[in-house]
Short mmCIF file of C-alpha atoms and ligand atoms in Angstrom, two decimals:
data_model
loop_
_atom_site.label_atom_id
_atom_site.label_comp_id
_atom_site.label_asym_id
_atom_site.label_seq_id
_atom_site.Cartn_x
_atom_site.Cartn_y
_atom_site.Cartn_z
CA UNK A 10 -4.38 -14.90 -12.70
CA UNK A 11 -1.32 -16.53 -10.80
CA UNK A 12 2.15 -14.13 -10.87
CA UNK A 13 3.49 -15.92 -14.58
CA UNK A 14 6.68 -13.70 -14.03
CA UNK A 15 9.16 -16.73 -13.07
CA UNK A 16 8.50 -17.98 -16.61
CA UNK A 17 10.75 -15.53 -17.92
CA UNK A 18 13.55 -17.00 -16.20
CA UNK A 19 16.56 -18.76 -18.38
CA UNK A 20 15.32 -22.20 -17.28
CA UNK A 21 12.57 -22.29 -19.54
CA UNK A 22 12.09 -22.53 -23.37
CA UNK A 23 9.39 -21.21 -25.43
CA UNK A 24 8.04 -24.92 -25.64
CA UNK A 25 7.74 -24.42 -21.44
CA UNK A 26 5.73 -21.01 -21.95
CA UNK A 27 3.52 -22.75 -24.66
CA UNK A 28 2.65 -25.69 -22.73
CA UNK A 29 2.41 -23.79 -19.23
CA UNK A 30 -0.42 -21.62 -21.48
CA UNK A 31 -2.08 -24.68 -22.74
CA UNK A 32 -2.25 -26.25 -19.13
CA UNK A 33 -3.54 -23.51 -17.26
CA UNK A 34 -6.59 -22.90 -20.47
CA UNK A 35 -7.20 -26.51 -20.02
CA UNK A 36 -7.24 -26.46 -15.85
CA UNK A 37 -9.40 -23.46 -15.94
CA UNK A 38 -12.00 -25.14 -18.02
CA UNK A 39 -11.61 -28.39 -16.54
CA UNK A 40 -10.86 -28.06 -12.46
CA UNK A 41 -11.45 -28.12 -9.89
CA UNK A 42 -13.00 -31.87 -10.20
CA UNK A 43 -15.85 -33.59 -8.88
CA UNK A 44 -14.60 -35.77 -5.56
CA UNK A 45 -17.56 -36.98 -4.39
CA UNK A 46 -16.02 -40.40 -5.30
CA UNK A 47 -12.35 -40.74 -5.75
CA UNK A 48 -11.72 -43.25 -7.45
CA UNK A 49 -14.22 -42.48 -9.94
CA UNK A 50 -12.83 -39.02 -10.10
CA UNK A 51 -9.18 -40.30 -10.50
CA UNK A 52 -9.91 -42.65 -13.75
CA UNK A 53 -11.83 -39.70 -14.81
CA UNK A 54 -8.94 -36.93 -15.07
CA UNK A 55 -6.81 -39.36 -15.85
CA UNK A 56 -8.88 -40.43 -18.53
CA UNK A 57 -9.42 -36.93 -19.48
CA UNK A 58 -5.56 -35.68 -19.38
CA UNK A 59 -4.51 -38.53 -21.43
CA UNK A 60 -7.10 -37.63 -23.97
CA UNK A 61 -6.24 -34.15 -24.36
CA UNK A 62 -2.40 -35.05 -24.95
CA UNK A 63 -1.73 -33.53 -21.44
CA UNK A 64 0.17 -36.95 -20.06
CA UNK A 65 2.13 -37.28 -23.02
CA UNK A 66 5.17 -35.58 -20.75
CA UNK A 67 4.66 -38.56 -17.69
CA UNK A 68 6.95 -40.54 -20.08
CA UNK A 69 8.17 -40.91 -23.47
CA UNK A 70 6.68 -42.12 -26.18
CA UNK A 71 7.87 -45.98 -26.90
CA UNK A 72 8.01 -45.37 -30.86
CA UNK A 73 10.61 -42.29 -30.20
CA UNK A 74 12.41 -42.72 -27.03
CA UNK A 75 13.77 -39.19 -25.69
CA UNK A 76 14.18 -38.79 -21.89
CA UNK A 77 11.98 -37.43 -19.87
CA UNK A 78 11.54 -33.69 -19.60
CA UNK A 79 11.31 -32.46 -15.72
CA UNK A 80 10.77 -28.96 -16.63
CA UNK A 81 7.40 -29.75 -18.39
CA UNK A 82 6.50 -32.50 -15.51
CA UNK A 83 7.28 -29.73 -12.64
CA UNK A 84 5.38 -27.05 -15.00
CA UNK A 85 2.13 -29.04 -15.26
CA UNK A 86 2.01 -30.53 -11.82
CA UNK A 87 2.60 -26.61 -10.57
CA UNK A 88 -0.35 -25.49 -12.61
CA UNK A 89 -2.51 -28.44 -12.14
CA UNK A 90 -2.23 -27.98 -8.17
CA UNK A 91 -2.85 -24.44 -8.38
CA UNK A 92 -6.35 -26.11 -9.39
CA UNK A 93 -7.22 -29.05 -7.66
CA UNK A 94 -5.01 -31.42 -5.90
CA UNK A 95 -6.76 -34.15 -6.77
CA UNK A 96 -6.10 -33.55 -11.08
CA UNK A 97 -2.19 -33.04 -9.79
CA UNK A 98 -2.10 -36.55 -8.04
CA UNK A 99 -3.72 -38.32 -11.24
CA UNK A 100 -1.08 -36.55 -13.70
CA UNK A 101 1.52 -37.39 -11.14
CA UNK A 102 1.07 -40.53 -10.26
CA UNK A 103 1.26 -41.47 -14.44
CA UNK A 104 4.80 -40.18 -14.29
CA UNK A 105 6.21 -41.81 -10.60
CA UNK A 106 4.09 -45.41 -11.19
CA UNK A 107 5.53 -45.59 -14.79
CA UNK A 108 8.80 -43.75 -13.67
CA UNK A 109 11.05 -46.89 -13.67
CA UNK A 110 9.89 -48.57 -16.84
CA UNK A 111 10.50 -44.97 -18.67
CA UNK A 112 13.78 -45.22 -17.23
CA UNK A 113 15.11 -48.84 -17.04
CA UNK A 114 12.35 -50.76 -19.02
CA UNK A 115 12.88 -52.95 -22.12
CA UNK A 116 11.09 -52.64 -25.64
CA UNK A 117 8.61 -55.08 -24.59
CA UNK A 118 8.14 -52.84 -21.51
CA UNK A 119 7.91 -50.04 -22.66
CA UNK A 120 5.15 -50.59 -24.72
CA UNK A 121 3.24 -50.05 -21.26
CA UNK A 122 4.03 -46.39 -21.77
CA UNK A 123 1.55 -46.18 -24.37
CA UNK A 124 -1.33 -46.49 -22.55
CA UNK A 125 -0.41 -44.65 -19.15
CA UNK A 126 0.69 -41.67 -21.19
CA UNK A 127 -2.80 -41.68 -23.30
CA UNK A 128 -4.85 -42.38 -20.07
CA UNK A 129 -5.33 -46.00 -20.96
CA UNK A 130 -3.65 -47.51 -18.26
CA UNK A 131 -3.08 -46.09 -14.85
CA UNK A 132 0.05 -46.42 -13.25
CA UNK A 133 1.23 -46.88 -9.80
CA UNK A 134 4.91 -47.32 -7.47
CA UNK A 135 4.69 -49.80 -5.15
CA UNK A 136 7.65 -49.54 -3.10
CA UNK A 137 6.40 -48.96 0.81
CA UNK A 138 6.27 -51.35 3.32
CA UNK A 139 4.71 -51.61 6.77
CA UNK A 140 8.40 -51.33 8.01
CA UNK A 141 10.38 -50.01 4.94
CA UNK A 142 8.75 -46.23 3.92
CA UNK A 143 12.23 -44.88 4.18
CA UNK A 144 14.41 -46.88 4.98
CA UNK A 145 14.03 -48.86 1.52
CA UNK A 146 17.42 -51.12 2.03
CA UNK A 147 15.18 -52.89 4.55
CA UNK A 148 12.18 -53.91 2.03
CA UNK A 149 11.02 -57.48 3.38
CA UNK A 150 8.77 -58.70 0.04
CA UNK A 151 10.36 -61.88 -1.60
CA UNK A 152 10.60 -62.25 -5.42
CA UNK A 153 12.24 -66.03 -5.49
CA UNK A 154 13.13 -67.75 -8.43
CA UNK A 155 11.54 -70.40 -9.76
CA UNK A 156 12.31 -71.69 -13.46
CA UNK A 157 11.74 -69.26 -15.64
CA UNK A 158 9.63 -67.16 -12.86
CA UNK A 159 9.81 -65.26 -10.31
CA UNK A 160 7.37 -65.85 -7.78
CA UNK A 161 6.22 -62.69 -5.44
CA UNK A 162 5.25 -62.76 -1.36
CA UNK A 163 4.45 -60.01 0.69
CA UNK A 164 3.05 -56.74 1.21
CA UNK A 165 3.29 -53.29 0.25
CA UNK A 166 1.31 -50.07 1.75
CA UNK A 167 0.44 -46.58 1.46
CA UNK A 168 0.64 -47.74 -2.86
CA UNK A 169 -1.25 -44.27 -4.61
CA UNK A 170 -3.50 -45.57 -7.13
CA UNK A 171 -3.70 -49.10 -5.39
CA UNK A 172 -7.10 -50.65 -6.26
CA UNK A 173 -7.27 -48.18 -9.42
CA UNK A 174 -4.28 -48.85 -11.24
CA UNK A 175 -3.98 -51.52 -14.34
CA UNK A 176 -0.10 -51.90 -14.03
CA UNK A 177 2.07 -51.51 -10.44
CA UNK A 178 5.94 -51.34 -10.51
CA UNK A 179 7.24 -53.58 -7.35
CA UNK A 180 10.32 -53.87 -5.50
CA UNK A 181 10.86 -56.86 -4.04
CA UNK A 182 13.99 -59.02 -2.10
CA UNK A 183 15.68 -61.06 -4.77
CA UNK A 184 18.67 -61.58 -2.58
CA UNK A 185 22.19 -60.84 -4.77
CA UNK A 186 23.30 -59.13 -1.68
CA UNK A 187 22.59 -57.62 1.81
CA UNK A 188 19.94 -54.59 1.80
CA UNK A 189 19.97 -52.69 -0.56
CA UNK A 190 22.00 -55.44 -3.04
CA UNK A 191 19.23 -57.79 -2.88
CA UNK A 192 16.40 -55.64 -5.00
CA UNK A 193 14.75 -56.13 -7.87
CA UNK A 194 11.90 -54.31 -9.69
CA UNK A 195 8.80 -55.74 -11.56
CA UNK A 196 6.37 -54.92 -13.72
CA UNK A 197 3.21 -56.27 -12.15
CA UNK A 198 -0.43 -56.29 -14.07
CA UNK A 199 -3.43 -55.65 -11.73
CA UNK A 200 -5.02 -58.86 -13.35
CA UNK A 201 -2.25 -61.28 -11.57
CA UNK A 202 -3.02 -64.35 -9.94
CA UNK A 203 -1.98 -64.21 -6.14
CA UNK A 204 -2.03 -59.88 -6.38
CA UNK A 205 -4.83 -58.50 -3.97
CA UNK A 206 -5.79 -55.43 -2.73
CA UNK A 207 -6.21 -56.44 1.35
CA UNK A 208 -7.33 -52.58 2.26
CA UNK A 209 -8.02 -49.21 1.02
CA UNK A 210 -6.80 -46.63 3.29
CA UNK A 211 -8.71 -43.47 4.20
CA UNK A 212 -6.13 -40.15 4.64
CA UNK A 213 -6.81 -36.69 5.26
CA UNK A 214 -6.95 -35.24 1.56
CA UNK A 215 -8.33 -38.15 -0.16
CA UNK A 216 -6.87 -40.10 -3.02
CA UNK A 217 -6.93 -43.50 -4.07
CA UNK A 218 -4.44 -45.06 -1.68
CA UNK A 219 -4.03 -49.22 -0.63
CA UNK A 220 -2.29 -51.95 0.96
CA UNK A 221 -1.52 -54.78 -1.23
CA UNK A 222 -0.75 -58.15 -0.49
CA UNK A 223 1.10 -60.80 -2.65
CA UNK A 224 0.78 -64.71 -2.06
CA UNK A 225 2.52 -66.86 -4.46
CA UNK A 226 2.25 -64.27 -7.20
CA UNK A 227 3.76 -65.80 -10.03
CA UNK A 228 5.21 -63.26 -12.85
CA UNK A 229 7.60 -64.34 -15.58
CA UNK A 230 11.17 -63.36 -15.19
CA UNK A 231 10.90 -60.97 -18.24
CA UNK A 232 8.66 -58.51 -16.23
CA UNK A 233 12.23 -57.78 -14.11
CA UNK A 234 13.03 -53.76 -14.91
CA UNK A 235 17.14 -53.72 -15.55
CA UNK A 236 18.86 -56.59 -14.05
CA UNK A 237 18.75 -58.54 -10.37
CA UNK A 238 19.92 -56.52 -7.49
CA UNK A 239 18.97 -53.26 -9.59
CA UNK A 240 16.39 -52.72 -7.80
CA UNK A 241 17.58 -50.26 -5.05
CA UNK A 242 19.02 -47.54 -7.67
CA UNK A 243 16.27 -48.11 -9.92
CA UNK A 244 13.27 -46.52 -6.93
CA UNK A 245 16.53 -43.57 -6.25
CA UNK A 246 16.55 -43.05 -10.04
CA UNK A 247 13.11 -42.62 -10.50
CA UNK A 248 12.69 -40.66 -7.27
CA UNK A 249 15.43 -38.48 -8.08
CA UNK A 250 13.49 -37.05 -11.38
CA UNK A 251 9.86 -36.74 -9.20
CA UNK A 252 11.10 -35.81 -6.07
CA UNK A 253 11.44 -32.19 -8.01
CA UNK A 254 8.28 -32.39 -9.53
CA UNK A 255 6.72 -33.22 -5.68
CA UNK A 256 8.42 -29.81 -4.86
CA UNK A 257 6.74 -28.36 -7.83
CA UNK A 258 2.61 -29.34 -6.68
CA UNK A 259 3.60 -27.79 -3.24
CA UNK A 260 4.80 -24.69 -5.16
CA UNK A 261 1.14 -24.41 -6.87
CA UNK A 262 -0.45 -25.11 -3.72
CA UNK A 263 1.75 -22.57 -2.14
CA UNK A 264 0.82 -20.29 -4.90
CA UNK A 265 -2.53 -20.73 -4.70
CA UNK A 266 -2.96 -19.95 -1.01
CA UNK A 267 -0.92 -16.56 -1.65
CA UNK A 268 -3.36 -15.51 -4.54
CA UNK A 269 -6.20 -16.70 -1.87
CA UNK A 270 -4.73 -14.41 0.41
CA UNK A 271 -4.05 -11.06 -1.50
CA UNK A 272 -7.56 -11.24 -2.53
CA UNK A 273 -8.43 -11.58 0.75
CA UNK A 274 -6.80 -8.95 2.41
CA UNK A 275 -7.45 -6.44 -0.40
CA UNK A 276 -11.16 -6.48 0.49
CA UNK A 277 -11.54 -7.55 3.99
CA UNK A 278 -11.88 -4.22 6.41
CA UNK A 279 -10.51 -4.11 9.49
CA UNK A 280 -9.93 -1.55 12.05
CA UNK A 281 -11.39 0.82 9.67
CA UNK A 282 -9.28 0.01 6.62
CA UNK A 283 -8.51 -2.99 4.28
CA UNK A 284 -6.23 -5.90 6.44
CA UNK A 285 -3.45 -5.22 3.34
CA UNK A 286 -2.71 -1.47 5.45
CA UNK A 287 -1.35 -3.72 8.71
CA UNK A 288 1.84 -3.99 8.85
CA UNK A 289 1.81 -7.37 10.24
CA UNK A 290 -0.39 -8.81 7.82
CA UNK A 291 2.06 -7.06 4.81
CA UNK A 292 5.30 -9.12 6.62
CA UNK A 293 2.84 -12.56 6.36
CA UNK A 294 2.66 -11.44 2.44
CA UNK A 295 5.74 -10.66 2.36
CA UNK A 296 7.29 -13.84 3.85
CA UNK A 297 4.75 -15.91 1.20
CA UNK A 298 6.18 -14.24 -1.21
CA UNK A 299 9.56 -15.00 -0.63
CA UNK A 300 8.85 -18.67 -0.19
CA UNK A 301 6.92 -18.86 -3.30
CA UNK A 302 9.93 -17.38 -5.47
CA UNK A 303 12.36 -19.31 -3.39
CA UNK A 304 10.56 -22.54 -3.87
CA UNK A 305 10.07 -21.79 -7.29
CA UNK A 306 13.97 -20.88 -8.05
CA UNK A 307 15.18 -24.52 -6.38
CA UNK A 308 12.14 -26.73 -8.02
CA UNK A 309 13.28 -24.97 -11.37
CA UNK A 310 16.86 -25.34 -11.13
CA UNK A 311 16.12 -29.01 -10.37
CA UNK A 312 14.28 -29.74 -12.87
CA UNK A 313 16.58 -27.85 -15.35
CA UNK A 314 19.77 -28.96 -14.26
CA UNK A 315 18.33 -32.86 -14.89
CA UNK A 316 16.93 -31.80 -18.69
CA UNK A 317 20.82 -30.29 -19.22
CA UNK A 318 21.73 -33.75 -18.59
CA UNK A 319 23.18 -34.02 -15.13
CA UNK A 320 23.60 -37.88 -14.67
CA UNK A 321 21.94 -37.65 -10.72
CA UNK A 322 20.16 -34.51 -9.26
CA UNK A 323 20.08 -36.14 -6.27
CA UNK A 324 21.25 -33.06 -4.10
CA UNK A 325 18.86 -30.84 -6.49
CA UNK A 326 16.11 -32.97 -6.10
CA UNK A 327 15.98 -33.44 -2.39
CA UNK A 328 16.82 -29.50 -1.70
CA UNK A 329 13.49 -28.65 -4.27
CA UNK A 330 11.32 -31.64 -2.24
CA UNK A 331 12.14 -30.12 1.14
CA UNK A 332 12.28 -26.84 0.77
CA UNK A 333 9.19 -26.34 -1.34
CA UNK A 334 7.14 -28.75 0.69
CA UNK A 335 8.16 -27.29 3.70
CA UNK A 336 7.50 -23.62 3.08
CA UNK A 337 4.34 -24.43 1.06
CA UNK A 338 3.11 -25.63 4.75
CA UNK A 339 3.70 -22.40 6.51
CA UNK A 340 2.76 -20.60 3.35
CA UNK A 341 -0.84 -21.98 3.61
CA UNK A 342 -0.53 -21.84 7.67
CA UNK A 343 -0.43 -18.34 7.37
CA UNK A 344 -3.18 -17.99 4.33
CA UNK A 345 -5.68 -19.93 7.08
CA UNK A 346 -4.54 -17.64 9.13
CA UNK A 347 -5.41 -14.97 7.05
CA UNK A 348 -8.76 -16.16 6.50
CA UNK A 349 -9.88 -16.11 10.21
CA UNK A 350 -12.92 -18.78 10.54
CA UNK A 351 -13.39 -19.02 7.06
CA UNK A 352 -9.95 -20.28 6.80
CA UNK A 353 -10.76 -23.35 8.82
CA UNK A 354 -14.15 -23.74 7.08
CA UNK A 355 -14.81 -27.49 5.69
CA UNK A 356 -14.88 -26.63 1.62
CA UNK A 357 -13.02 -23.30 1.78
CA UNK A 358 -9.99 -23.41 -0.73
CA UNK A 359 -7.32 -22.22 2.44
CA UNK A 360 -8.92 -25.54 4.13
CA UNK A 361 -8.53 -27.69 1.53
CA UNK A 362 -4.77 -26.66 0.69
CA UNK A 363 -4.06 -27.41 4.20
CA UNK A 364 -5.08 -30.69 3.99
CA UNK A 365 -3.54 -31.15 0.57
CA UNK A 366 0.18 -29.67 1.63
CA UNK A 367 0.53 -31.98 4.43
CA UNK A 368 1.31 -35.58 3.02
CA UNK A 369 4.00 -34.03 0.34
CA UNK A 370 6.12 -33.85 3.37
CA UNK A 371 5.97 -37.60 3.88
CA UNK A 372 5.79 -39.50 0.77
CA UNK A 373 8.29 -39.69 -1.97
CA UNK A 374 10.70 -39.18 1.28
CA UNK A 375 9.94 -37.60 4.32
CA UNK A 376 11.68 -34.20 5.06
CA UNK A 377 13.69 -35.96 7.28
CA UNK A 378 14.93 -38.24 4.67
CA UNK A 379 15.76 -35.32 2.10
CA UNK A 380 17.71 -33.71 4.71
CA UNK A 381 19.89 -37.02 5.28
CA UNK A 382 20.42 -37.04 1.69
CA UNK A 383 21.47 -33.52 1.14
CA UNK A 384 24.27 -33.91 3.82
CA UNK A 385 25.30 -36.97 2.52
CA UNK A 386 25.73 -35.10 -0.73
CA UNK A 387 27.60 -32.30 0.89
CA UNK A 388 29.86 -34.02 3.00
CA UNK A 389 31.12 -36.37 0.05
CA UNK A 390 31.75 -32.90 -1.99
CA UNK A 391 28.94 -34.75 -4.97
N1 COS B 418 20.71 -42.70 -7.64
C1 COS B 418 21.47 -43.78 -7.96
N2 COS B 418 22.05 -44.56 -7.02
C2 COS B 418 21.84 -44.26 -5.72
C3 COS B 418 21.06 -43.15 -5.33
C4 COS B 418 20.50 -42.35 -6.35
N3 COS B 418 19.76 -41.29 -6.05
N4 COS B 418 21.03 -43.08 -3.99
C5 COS B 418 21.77 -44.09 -3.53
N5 COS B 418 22.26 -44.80 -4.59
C6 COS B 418 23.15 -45.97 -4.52
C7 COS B 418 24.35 -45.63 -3.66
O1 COS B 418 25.38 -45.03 -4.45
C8 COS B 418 24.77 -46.98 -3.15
O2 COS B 418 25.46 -47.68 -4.18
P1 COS B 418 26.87 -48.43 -3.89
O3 COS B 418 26.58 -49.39 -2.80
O4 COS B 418 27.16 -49.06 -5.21
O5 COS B 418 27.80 -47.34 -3.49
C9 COS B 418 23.45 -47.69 -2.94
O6 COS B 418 22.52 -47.04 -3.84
C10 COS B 418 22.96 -47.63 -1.51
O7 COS B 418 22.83 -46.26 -1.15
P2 COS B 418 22.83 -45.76 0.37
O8 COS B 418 23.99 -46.36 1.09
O9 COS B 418 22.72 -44.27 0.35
O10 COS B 418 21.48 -46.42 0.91
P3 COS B 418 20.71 -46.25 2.28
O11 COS B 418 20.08 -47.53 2.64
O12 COS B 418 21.56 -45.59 3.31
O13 COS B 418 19.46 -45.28 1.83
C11 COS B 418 18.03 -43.33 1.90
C12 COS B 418 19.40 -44.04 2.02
C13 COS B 418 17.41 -43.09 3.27
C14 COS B 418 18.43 -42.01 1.26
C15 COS B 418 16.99 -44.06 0.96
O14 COS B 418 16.58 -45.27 1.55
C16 COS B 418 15.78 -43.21 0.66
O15 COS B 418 15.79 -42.33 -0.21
N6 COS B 418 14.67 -43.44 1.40
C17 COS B 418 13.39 -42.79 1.17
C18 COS B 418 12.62 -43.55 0.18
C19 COS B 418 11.35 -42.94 -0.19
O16 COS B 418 11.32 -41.93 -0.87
N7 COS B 418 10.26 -43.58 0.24
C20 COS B 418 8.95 -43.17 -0.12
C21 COS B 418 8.37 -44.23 -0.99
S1 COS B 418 7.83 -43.69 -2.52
S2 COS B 418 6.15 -42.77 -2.11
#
């Protein structure tokens, strides 16, 4: 069993301890998945989360709007990646694709929420482009208009869930004013006319990932989230609550790979003793350690400082994504390490983290994006 201590700390409840119980009983009867085939795999967990109540948290419930609790979404994406990255990408995606309409959406659009949180309906946040990953001011898709439409042209890429999902969430140019003035946000159905998929894209730890393409796309003008030119601090909004809970999966990866590791070093002899008696193998340990609790403390203070109702955890959020990603990276470096061959053995669990770890440094903001926005925050004293 994982170190539980940190949920002791004053950012929980006893509702956190409950649910962090129920999600680890239901990932160890449940995970790791079978990937063999993705996408099959994805509508799978998701299917089988939403059944068993476990997406309920991805957003709130249409009938009794609350907001959305980060401390449960961080808790359950921590747990489920302690498992299987694949069940923590499902659970997450729910919560990011259906993010803005939780957020910003109107009765009619909320009643999406429904279905992604019982596994109906799966979700996704189309907000990349080919030349706009980070720098989302620049986004060149069109939403013009036309009566009482809008009608969509362009493309978006590296979309989770694209090809899989039954409802995307895309930002598109609707041109009230330069950059990042000129956005809007739609709620698109997989089923519309002029919506393709033009390519599935392979990465290194496999999920259901696409480009899309949009010619002549016509949605009506009620599928706009908030109002025109919202568009911009809608996708900050949203990433602002799951940039935490990005920090969290790299924290049960992270995890993970140190529990890997102790076991590992506790029972394989070296130089005539177990490799735990080196010194230099204890400072690796101890330096995971430290990460772990580190990470841990800023994806927790995050997430709590949003449920206390901070109105933007933007600084919060970018210092949990960064830091946790980051040191989850060299955490698992060092747990390969640890592992000699068997580390870098195709199928061995040190492996597979350290394929997993890599692209939460990139999406939902690279590092390099978090770290502009944390000395944006500072220098403006925010
Ligand atoms: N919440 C609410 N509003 C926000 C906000 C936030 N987190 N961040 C910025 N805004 C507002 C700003 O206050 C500003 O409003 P005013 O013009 O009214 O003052 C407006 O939005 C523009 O903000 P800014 O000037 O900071 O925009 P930039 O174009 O400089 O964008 C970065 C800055 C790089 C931080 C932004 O583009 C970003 O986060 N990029 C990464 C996106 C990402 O995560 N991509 C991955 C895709 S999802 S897998």
């Amino acid at each position: 069993m994982s170190d539980q201590t940190f949920l002791s700390w004053p950012f929980f409840e006893d509702r956190h301890r409950a649910l962090a119980e129920t999600v680890e009983r239901w990932s160890a009867a449940n995970l790791p998945a079978n990937h063999g085939d993705v996408d099959a795999a994805c509508r799978d967990l998701v299917a089988r989360l939403g059944r068993d109540g476990l997406l309920a948290p991805t957003a709130p419930d249409p009938s009794v709007p609350s907001p959305l609790d980060v401390r449960s979404l961080c808790l359950i994406r921590e747990t489920l990646a302690r498992y299987d990255g694949l069940a923590d990408f499902a659970f997450a995606m729910q919560g990011l694709g259906a993010g803005p309409i939780s957020l910003f959406g109107n009765a009619e659009q909320r009643s999406w929420l429904k279905l992604t949180r019982s596994g109906e309906a799966i979700a996704a946040f189309a907000l990349s482009e080919r030349k706009s990953g980070s720098d989302v001011a620049n986004i060149a898709m069109t939403a013009t208009r036309d009566g009482d439409d809008y009608i969509l042209d362009g493309e978006k890429t590296w979309i989770s869930n694209g090809g899989i999902a039954e409802i995307y969430v895309v930002f598109a140019r609707t041109g009230e004013g330069p950059g990042a003035k000129g956005l809007s946000a739609f709620v698109v159905p997989a089923d519309l006319s002029g919506f393709a998929v033009a390519e599935r894209i392979d990465v290194i730890a496999p999920h259901p990932l696409a480009r899309l393409k949009f010619e002549r796309a016509r949605v009506p003008a009620s599928a706009m989230i908030g109002a025109p030119g919202e568009g911009f601090k809608i996708a900050m909004a949203t990433l602002d609550i799951f940039r935490a809970t990005v920090g969290a999966a790299a924290l049960g990866f992270a995890r993970r790979a140190l529990d890997e590791t102790i076991t590992r070093v506790r029972t394989r002899e070296m130089f005539g003793g177990p490799l735990a008696d080196l010194q230099m193998v204890q400072a690796a340990i101890a330096e995971m350690a430290l990460d772990v609790d580190a990470a841990a403390l800023l994806v927790y203070r995050a997430a709590w400082t949003k449920d206390n109702g901070a109105a933007r955890v933007t600084r919060e959020a970018a210092m949990a994504k960064l830091y946790a990603t980051d040191r989850a990276q060299d955490v698992i470096d060092k747990a390969v390490q640890l592992h000699g061959g068997d580390g870098v053995r195709r199928g061995h669990i040190v492996e597979r983290l350290y394929r997993e770890i890599r692209a939460l440094r990139i999406y939902e903001g690279a590092s390099e994006v978090q770290k502009v926005v944390i000395a944006r925050q500072t220098l403006s004293g925010a």
